[in-house]
Each structure stands twice: as C-alpha cells, then as structure tokens.
C-alpha angles and dihedrals in degrees: 000000000000091000091051091050091050092050089051089049089054096046096045093049094046090050093054100040137067116194114239114256090240089064097050105035126073115250113262113265094243093151139001116285123239121290121260086243091064089052090052091053092047088054094045118135087230104088094205092058092040095052095050094044092048089053088055091045093053091064089068096056113184090351084081094058095094091055090049091053091050091048093052090047090053100038104019123229090297092072093065117109123221089247092057092044089055092047092051089063091062094060115103097221135094094232098070089042090054088052090052090051088052089053091050094051093053106084090197093057105111100213102050096132087051090053092056093045091048091058090044093193139352114280096208142016089256090057091044088059089053089053097051098082090057090067083081095045115141092235115079089207090059093046091049093051093045091052091051091047095049090046090056090047091052088060093051128092089241091069104089098173106042101161098063090047093048090049090053091050089051088058088063089070084084095056114138092236128065099227096058090046091053092047090052091052091049095051094043091054090050087052092055092253116133098199092101097052095096090054092050092049090051091050090056085069096048111138104178120143127173105197103275097012126071101210090169091065091049090053093046091052093050092049095046091048090053093048091058085084087078094054092236111176108208136135093242114154115191090200091066120089115260090246089063096054104050095114096045091048090054090051090050089050092054092045092052092050088055093046095048097035090228137105109249117213112199124219116243113295121255112275114237118279115260117271132197091040112179097177140012132191127191116188117191118197125171089194100044106020131248130301131198125196133176128187116209129209092245093059100262124135117215116201127192146039112246096352109053133202120191124200133175117237122222110256096245092049092048091051090051091051091051089053092051090048089061090054090053091045089060092058111113120241119272130169091229136353116217129347123330125236144121092302119063145141126232118198121195124199128173119244137151090290095055112258120003112214128213115195113202126189132186114323091350110105110138115245091249090063101047099080090040092059090046090053091048089057088052090049090055091048090054098044111029103014141270093278090065090043092051092049089051092049091049092052095044099039097094095057104070136024120217117276090264088059096249 
C-alpha cells in the first residue's frame, strides 16, 4: 500500500508541476569554468585548503559543473570533500542533486549525512520517493536528516499527498535510535500532529552526558523549541539538570493534555547516567556510524550514547582490561595521534585533572592502546555477541596498525 501511495504522490506531483527552465538547462557559458586544479584543492584532505578553495569555487555556480564531472570521473565519488558535497546542495540544477543521491546510495561513501543535509529537503514528489528508502538507512545520522528533510517537504506546496507522508514519519517514532525518534517528534509537531508530543516530553528529561559534552542539554533544547508550537508558558530552562525541572515538566505535561485533548502516556524515563567510570571510548566512523563505550569500576560495560545497554564482564576479561588500561595510562600526552579526518577515536582515562583525553586519527593509535582495543572487541564478543564485536572491529580498524606496523 505504501508503495502505491508513493507512486501516486509521484504521478500527481509530476502532472501538476513543470520544472523551471533554470533547473533543467545548463548555465550559459558566459565565462570559463574553474580549473581542475581548483577542484582538486576544494577536495583536499586538508580542511583549511578545502574550505578556501570551495569558497572560490562557489563563485562559479553551475559553470563549475563540468569540472566536477571530470573530477568524479578521475577520482570517483570517494574523492569528494564534505565542503564540496555541501556546496553541491546549493546549486539550482537537477544534475548535482542526482550526484548527491548517488552519494547517498553508496554505503561506502564517507559523507552520506552531509549529502542529505546539503539537499535540505526534496524539491519534488519524485525526489521525495527517492528519499524514502533512506528512512531505513543503517546510519542514525542519515535517518535523522532524512526525517527532517521529508518533514520540511511535507510543509511545502509541492507535497500533494501530505497525510500518507506524515503517517510514515509518525512510524519513525519507533526508530531504534534516539536522534531519529526526536527528529520525528519535531517534524510531526511542526505539521500540527500531536503524535510526537510524548517523545518531546520525555526528551525534556534527557540526562545524557559524555564526559566533556552535555548531550542531554542539547536534546532538551531541541524538544523545548519544538514544544513552543503549543504556546506553553512555563519557566522551563533546558540548561538546568533534569532533576531540577521535575515539577515544571509535570505542569507542561498537564498543559499539553489540555491543549491536545488527549491523555499523554510517557515512555520510560531515562535511566541515570553511568557513575564510577574508569574508561571511555568514542569511535567516530562516517562509513559505519558512531559507537560509545564506558567501562565501570564494578566490571560493567555500558554501550551507547542516548540509548544505553549495560552488560557484566567476566572477571578474567575485566582483569585483562584493567591491565591494558594501565598500559594506555602510561602513554605520554600528545595533541593528536595519527592523521586527522572524519573517522577518529577518542579515549578517556581518569587522572588528577578529571578525564584525560587521547585523540586518535587514522593509523595513529598509540602502542599502549592497541591491545586494549583488541580486548574490548573480545569483551563485546563475550557479552553481546560476535556481531557487535565485528561491528566494533570494523569501526576501529583504521586507527592502529598491528605491532609490527602492518
């Protein structure tokens, strides 16, 4: 049924719309386009070079498209920088948007969330249909951006069948990851649909912190901003800890039930953040998504970011991990190990200053951390299954060669 609705969405929209000439015709060749050398600089791995060159490239507009095509032919999609991917979304032409869709379809392309954000939202029902499969993308960052984009499209005149699309977005309130669920609640509220209110109320009580970043406050701010649609007057301050806002959140809950005329059942509250943390590891991967892991003093392993899973380690495995932590603790300070990029590891260890942070880029993990990461993979195998262990090894593989340097 969903497929039929989407086809109808496509047909109805195509029947009633004619694409502007500016979107289907090449830009007039009023001057030479940029050199291929400028494209190479815009796609440099050095972000300082890439940013400046992309600023120069943007002045050419669609006159630069020929150079982009030649670059992709020479270097493939994988040579594109995030700055150029973002710039492609500003071009008022279907060809760069088709290239961004290609980027999004390639699960090995490293800047897929950037590709969605660059397009912002579908420009037609036909393009909205192309976006729909990415609601099931393996990366939460892609799913979140697609939800936000489709929500914006649902508010536009180009969306001729809003209700089926809104119903599909409401289904994303059951996403396995917190960020897509929050995005679904935000867009539903903006579409005058109250099905996301319970999620927003729950997010007002989000408590998540990851060492030096308060992700709970970020979630509370997003939820409170979305709830302004209902004109709720309350002294809610997202900067306050959730424990300090219990009464005001209850008053907001009652006010929303009156506004919507419905009883609002909240999902389970956030469990407390882990305490007695003796080690933390954040693995960022543009290809495979991010992973967060904390080791507690009592031998438990806490996995996740907003949504947490806690497992108990076998005693022998926990003792081995403690031993490897001491090897990492002996590693001297460095601003950054290895080469920077989109993918990196961040290790956290307690010391007299609080939490000491090791930033690790591609092929740069210090020797003291190599066996530790190997043991962590074994810990995941033993507690949550080899599938989780394999996913962890895949994410962390780029950051440290074997001890023999291979």
